[in-house]
Coordinates of C-alpha atoms in Angstrom, one line a residue:
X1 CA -7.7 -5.0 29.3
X2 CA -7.9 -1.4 28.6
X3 CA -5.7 1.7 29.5
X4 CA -7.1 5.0 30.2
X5 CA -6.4 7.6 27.3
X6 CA -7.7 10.8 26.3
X7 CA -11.0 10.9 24.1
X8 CA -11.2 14.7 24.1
X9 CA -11.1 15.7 20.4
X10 CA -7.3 17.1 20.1
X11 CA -5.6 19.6 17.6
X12 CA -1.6 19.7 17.9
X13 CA 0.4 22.8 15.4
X14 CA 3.9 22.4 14.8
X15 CA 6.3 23.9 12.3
X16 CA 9.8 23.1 10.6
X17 CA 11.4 23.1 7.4
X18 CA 13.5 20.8 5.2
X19 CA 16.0 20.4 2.6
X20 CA 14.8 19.3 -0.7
X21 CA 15.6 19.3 -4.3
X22 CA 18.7 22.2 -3.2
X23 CA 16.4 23.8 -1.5
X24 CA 14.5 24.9 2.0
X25 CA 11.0 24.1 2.2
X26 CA 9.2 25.5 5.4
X27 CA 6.4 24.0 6.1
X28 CA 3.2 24.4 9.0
X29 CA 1.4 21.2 10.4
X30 CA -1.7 20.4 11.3
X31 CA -3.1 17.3 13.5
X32 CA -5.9 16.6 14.6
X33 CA -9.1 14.5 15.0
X34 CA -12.2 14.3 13.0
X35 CA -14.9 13.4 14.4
X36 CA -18.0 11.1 13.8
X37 CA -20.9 11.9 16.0
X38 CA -24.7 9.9 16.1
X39 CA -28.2 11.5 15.9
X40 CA -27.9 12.6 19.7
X41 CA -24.6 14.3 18.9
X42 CA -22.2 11.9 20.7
X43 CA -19.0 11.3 19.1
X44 CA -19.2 7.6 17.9
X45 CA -15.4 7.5 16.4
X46 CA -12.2 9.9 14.6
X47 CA -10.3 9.9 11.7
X48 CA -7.0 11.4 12.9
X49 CA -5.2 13.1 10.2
X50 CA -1.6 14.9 9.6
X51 CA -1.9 17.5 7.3
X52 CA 1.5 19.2 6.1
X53 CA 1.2 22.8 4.5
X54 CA 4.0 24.6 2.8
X55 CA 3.7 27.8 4.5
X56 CA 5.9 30.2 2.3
X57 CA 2.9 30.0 -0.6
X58 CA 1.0 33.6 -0.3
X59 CA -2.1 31.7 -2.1
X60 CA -2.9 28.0 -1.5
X61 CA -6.5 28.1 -2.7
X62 CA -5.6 26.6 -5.9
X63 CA -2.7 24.8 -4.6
X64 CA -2.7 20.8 -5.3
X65 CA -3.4 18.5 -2.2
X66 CA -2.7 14.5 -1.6
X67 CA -4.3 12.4 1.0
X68 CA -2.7 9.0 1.6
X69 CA -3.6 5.7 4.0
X70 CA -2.5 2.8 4.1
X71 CA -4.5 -0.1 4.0
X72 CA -5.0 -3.6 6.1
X73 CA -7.8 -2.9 6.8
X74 CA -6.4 -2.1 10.4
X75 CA -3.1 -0.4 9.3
X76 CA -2.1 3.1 10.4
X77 CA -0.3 5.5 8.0
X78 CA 3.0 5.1 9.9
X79 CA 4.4 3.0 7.2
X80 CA 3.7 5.7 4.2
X81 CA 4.0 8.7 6.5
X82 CA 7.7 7.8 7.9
X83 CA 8.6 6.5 4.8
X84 CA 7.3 8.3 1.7
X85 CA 5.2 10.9 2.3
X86 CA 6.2 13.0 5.1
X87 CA 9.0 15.8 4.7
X88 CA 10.6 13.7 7.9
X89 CA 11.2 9.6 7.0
X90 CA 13.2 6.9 8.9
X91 CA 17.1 6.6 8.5
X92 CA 17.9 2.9 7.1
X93 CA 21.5 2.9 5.5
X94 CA 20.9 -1.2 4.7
X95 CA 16.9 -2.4 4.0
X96 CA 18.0 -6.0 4.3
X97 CA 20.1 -5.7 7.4
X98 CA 17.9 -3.8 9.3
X99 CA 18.1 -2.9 13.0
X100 CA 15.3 -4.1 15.1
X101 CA 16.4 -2.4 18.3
X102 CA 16.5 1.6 19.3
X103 CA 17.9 4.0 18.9
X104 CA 16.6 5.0 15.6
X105 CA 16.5 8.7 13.8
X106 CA 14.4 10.9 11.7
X107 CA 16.2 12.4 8.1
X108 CA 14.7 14.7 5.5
X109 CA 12.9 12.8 2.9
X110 CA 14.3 13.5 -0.7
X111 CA 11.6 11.7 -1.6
X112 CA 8.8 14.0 -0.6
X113 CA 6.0 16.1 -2.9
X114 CA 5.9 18.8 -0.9
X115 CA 7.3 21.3 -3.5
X116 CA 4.8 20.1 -5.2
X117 CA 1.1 20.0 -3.2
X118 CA 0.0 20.2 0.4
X119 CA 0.0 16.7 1.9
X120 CA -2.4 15.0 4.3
X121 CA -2.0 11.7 5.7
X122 CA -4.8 9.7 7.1
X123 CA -5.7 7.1 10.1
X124 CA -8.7 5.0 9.1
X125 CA -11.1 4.8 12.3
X126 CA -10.0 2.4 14.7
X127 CA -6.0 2.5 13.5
X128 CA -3.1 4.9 14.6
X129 CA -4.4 7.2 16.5
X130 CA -7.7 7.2 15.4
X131 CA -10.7 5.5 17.5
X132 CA -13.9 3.8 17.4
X133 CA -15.6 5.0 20.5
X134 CA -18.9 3.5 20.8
X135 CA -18.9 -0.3 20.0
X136 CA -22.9 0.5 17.7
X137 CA -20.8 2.1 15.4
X138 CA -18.1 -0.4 14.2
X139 CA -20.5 -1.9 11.5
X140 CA -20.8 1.8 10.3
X141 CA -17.1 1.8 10.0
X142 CA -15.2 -1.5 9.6
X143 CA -16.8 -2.3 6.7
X144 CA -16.0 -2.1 2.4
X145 CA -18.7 0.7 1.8
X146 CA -18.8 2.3 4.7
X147 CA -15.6 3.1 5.5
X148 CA -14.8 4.9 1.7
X149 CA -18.3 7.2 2.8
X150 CA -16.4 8.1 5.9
X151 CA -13.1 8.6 4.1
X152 CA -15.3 10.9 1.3
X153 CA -16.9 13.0 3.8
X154 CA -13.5 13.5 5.9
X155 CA -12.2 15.3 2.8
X156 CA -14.7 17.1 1.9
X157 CA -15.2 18.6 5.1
X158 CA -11.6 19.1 5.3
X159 CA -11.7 20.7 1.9
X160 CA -14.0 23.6 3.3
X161 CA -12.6 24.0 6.5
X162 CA -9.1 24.8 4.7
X163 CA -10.7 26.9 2.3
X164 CA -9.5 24.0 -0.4
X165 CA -12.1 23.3 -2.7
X166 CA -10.5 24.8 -6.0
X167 CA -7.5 22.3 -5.2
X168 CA -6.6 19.5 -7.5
X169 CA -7.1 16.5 -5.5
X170 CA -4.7 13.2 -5.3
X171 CA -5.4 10.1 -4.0
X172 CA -2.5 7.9 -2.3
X173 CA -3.2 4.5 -1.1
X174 CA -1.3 1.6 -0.3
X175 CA -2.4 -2.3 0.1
X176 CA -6.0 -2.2 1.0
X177 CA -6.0 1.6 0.7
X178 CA -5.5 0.8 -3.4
X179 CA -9.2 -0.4 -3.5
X180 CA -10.4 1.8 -0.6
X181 CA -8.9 4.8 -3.4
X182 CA -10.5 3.3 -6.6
X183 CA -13.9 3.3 -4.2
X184 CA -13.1 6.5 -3.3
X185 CA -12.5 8.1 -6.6
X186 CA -16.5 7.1 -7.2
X187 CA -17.6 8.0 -3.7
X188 CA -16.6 11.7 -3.6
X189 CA -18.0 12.7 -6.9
X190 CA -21.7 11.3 -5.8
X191 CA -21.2 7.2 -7.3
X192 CA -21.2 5.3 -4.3
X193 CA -22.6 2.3 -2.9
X194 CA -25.6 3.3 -1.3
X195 CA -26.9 6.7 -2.2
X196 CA -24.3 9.1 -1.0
X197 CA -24.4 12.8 -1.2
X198 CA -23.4 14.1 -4.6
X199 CA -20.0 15.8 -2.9
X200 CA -18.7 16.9 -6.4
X201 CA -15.2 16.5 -5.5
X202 CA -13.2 15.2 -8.8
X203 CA -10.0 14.0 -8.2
X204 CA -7.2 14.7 -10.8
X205 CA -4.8 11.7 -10.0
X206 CA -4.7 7.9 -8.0
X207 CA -1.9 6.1 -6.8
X208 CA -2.0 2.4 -5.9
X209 CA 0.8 1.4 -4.3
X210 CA 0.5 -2.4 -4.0
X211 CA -2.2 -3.2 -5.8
X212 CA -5.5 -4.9 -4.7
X213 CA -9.5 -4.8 -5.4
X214 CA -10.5 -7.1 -2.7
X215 CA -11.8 -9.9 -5.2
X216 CA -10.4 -12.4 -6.5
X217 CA -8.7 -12.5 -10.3
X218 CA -10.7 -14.8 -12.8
X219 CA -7.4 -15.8 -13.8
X220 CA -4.9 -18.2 -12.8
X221 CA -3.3 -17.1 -10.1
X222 CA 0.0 -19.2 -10.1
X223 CA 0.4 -17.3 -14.1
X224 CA -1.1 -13.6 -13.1
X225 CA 2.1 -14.4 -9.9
X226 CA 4.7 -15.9 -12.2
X227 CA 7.0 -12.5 -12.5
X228 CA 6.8 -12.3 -8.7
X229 CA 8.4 -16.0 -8.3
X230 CA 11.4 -14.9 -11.0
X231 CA 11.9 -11.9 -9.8
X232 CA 12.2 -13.4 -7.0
X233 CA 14.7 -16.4 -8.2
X234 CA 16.3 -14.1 -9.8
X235 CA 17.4 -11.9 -6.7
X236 CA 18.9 -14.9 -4.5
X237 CA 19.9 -17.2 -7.8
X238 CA 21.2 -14.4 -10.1
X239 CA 24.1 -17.1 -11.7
X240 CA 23.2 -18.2 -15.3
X241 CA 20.3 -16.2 -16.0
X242 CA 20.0 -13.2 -18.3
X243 CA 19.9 -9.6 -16.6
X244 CA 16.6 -9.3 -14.4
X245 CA 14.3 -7.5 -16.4
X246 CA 14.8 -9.6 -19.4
X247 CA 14.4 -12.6 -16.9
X248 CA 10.9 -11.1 -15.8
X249 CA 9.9 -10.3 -19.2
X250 CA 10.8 -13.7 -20.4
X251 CA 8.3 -15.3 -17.9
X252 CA 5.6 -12.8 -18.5
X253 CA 5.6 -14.2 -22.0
X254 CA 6.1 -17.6 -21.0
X255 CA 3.1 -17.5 -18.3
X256 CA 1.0 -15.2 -20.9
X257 CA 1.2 -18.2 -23.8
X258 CA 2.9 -21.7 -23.3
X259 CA 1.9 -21.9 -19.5
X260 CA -2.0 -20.8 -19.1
X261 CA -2.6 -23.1 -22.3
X262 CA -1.3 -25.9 -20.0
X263 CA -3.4 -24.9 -17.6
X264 CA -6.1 -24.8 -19.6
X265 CA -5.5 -27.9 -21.0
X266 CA -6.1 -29.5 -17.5
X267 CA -5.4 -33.7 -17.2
X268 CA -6.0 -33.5 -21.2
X269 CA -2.3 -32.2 -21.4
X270 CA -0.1 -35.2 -22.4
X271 CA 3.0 -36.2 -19.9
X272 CA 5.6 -35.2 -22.2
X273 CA 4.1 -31.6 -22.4
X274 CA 3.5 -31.2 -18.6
X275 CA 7.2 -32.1 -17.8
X276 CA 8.4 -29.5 -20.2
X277 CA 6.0 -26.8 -18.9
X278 CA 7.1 -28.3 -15.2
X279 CA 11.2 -28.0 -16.5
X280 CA 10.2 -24.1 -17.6
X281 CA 8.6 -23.5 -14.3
X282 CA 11.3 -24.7 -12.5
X283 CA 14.2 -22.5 -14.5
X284 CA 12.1 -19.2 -14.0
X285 CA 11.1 -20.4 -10.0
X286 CA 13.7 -22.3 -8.5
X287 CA 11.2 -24.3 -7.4
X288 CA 11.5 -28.3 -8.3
X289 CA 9.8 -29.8 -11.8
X290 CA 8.5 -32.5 -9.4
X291 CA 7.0 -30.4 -7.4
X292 CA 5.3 -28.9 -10.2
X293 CA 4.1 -32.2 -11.5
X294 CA 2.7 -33.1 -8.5
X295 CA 0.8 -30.0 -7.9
X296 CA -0.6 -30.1 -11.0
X297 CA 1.5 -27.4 -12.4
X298 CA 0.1 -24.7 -9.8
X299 CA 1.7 -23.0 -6.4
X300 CA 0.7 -21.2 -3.4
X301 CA 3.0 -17.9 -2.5
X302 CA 2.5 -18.0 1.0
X303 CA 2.6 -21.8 1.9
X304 CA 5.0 -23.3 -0.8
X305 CA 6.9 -21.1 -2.5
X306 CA 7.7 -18.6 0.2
X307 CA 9.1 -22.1 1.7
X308 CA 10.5 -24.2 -1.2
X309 CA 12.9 -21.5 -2.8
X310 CA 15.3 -21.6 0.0
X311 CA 14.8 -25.1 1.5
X312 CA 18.1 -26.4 0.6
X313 CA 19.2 -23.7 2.7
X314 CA 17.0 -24.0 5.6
X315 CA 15.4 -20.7 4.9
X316 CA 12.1 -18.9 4.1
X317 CA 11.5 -15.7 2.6
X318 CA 9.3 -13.0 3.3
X319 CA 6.0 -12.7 2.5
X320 CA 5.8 -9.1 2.4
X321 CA 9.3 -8.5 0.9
X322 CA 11.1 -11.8 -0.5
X323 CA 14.8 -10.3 -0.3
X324 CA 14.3 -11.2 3.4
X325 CA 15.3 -14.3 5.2
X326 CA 15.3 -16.1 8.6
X327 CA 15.1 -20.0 9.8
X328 CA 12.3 -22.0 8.6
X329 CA 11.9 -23.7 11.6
X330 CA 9.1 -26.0 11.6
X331 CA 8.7 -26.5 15.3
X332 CA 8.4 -22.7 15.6
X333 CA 4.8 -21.8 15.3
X334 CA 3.8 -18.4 13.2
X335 CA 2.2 -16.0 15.8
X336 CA 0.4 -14.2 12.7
X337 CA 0.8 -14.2 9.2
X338 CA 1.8 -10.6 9.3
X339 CA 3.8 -9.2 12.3
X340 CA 5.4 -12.8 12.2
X341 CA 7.0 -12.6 9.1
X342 CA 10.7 -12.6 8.0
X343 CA 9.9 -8.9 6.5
X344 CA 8.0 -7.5 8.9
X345 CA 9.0 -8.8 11.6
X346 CA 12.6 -6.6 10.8
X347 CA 10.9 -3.1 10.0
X348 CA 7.9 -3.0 12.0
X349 CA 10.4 -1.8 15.2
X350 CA 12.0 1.1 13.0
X351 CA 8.7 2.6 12.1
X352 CA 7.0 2.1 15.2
X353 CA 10.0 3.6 16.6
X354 CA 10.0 6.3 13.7
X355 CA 6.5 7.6 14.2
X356 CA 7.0 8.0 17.8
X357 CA 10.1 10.5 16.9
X358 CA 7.4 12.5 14.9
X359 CA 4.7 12.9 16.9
X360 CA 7.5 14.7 19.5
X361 CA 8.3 16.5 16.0
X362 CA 4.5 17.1 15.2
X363 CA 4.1 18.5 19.0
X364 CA 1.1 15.6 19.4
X365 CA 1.1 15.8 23.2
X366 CA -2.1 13.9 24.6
X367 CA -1.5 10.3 26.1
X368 CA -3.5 8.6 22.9
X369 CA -1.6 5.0 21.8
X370 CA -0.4 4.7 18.4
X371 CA -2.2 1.5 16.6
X372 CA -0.2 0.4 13.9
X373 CA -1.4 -3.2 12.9
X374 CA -4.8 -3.6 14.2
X375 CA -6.4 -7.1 14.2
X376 CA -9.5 -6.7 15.7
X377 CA -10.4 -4.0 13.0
X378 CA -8.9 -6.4 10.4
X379 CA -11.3 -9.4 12.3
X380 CA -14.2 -7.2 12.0
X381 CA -14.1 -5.9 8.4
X382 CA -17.3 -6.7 6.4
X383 CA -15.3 -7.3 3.1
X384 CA -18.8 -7.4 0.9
X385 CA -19.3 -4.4 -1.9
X386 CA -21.6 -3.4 -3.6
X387 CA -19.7 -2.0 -6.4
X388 CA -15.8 -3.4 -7.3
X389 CA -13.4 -1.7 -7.0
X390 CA -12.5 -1.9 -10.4
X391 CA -15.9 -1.1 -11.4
X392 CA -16.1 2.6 -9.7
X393 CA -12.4 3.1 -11.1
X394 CA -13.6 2.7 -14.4
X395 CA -16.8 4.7 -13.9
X396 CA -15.0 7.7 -12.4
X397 CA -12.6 7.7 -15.5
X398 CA -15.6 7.8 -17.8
X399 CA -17.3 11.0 -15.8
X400 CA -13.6 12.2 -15.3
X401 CA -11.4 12.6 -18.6
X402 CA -8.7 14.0 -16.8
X403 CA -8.1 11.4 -13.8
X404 CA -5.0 9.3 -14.1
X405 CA -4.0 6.6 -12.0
X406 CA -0.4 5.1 -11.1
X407 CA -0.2 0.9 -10.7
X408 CA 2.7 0.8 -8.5
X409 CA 4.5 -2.5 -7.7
X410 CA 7.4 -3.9 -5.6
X411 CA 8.6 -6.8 -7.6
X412 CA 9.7 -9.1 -4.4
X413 CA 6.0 -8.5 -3.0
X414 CA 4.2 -11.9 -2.6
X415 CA 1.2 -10.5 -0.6
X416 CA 0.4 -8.4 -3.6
X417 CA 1.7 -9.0 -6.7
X418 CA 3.5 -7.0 -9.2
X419 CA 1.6 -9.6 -11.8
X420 CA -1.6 -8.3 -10.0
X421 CA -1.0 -5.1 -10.7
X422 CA -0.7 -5.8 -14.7
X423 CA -4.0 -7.6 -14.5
X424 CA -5.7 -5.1 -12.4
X425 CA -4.4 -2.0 -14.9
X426 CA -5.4 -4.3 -18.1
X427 CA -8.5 -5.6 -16.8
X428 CA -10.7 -3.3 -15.2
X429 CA -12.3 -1.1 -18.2
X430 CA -9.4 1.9 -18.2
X431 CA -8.8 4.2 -20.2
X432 CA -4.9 2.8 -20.9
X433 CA -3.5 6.4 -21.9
X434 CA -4.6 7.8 -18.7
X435 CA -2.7 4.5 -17.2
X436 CA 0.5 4.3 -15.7
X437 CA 2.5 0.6 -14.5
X438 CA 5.1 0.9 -12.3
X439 CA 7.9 -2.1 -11.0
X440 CA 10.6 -1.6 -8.4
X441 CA 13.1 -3.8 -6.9
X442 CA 11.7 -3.7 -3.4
X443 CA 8.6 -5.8 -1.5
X444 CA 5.5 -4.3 -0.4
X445 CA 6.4 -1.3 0.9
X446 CA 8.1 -0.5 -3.0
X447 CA 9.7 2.6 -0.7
X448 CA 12.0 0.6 1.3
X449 CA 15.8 0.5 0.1
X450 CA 17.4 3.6 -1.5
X451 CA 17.3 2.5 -5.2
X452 CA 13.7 1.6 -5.0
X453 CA 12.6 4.9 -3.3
X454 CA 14.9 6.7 -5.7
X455 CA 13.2 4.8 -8.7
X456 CA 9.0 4.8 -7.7
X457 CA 9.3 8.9 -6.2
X458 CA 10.8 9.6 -9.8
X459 CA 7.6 8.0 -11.3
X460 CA 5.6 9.4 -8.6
X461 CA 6.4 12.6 -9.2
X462 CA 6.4 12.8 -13.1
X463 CA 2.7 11.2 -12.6
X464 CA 1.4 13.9 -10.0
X465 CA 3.0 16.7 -12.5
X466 CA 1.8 15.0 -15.7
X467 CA -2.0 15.2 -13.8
X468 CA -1.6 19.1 -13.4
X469 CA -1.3 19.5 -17.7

């Protein structure tokens, strides 16, 4: 079923200004589509982008500039651009108790680098307000590789059209959009996957905001996860424990040591050693020494503990952000394992609901529907690489001394781990002076809640600067 929407390749200006750091910031926008076009010249899909200038700066040639996506693959930018990036964000006085019907409202975001560098937010093709228009072209697109080439030659192209090649570059991904960036980094200097143009663009700084690289750990996942689970424990059982980061650090060492040497150790560890490795499990999870036992000292986020912490309560917690709650109700049958969640199933309406506010704001007219979640891109992804994403990270720090990256980490995250991120920034050939870790009290989206924001757009901040030395 299919509604009729405009396919005519759209450009939308708009200005405004915003308070920031004591003071007004005026600032000119830019949206529009990019288009993909085959060998006959028919557009085959757009990259839709959102590009924020500040427009009291007499020369912006040399001016820094940060692109950000999110990830999925098949998620728009909404979530970043209402509530990080943009000089506009969502109002939310209460994270936890959030409402899920309108009215909503835009606010200035205190939050937002615009004093800083020229910002442009992304839709992959096929998400937001991007498209795919002929069907040939989707194994061009929704796939590992070929999607960072089409990201790398959106910004370069955009980088000469703006008259923006002597800008320092950032890179701002979140989710998925952490490996598409560590691709990326590679990709737009000329080391991609198969034989790309040598585009020459170096990029001065990388965010990863939730991190993944697609494969998985050769590690033990139930250890690498461990500071997720206390952190987690720790939020909804904070009685006779020490403070929170003590509690974290004390399982990091715990899972770094005692616990994979027990999981090492396999059926040759004795009884008496698994029930006290089983008894330490259960004071930093919550979750039972028997269960421990009989899972052979190993748990599954999603389908146990996301289930077990709160059972004596009836509850589950959020996969996406475990401060969240709602009825574990077995008879109740999860739709998907993403917009049916106990997270996002409570801020999903506010930034659907947000974005619409600033495309009225943004003067985006045409009829085009917003895609925020998209599973048909997320069903059609070819997930193979030929290089990891750890691998072209750690090649584009060797040809770039000067590129930093940011590991950034919500510590109530279960989809991707703050434990993740300490294996990924530790374990991937870096340069570990040019690397910076990053843990806030929030879930996925590390923005969401005031202190959180406050915290990671402090760091953010002092990381983008600390790239311009």
């Amino acid at each position: 079923m299919w509604i009729s929407e405009s396919r005519e390749k759209s450009r939308f200006e708009s200005s405004g200004s915003f308070q920031l750091r004591g003071q007004t910031i005026p600032y000119h926008t830019v949206c529009e589509d990019n288009f993909f076009v085959d060998e006959q010249g028919e557009p085959t899909a757009t990259i839709f982008s959102y590009a924020y200038f500040r427009s009291d700066v007499q020369d912006a040639s040399t001016r820094p500039v940060l692109f950000a996506y999110n990830g999925g693959p098949g998620s728009s930018s909404l979530w970043l651009h209402a509530g990080l990036f943009g000089p506009r964000r969502i109002r939310l006085e209460d994270e936890i108790h959030l409402p899920t019907v309108p009215p909503f409202e835009l606010q200035d975001n205190p939050h937002c680098l615009l004093d800083l560098c020229d910002i442009v937010i992304v839709d992959l093709v096929g998400t937001g307000l991007s498209r795919l228009f002929q069907e040939k072209a989707r194994r061009e697109f929704y796939d590992t590789d070929g999607d960072v080439a089409a990201l790398a030659l959106f910004i370069e192209q955009w980088l000469n059209r703006y008259g923006r090649r002597n800008s320092p570059v950032f890179l701002a991904g979140e989710s998925y959009g952490t490996g598409r960036s560590a691709l990326l980094a590679g990709e737009l200097l000329g080391a991609g996957a198969h034989r790309p143009d040598i585009l020459g663009v170096s990029v001065s700084a990388v965010m990863l905001l939730g991190s993944t690289f697609y494969a998985p750990l050769p590690a033990e996942s139930s250890a690498v996860n461990l500071i997720t689970m206390a952190a987690t424990h720790h939020y909804h059982h904070p009685q006779n424990k020490p403070d929170q980061a003590t509690f974290i650090e004390q399982a990091y060492e715990f899972a770094s040591h005692d616990y994979l040497t027990a999981l090492f150790a396999g059926d040759a560890l004795s009884a008496q050693r698994k029930q006290d490795i089983a008894r330490k499990l259960e004071y930093f999870t919550g979750i039972r020494e028997s269960f421990w036992i009989s899972h052979r000292l190993r748990i599954d986020l999603m389908k146990d503990f996301a289930h077990r912490l709160l059972e004596d309560q009836g509850l589950a917690v959020g996969f996406y952000d475990a401060r969240y709650t709602w009825p574990d109700d077995p008879c109740l049958k999860t739709a998907n394992v993403i917009a049916d969640d106990p997270a996002m199933g409570r801020y999903t309406p506010a930034f659907q609901a947000a974005f619409g506010l600033l495309r009225q704001e943004l003067n985006i007219t045409f009829d085009r529907t917003s895609k925020g979640l998209v599973f048909d891109v997320n069903e059609s992804w070819n997930r193979k690489f030929k290089t990891s994403p750890a691998d072209a990270l750690a090649g584009a720090m060797r040809r770039n001394p000067k590129l930093k990256v940011f590991f950034a980490s919500g510590l109530y995250d279960l989809a991707t781990t703050a434990g993740n991120a300490r294996y990924l920034a530790t374990h991937s050939n870096l340069d570990q002076s040019r690397v910076t870790v990053g843990e806030y009290p929030s879930g996925h989206m590390a923005y969401l809640g005031e202190e959180s924001a406050r915290l990671l757009a402090q760091d953010m901040r002092r990381f983008f600067t600390s790239a311009l030395d």
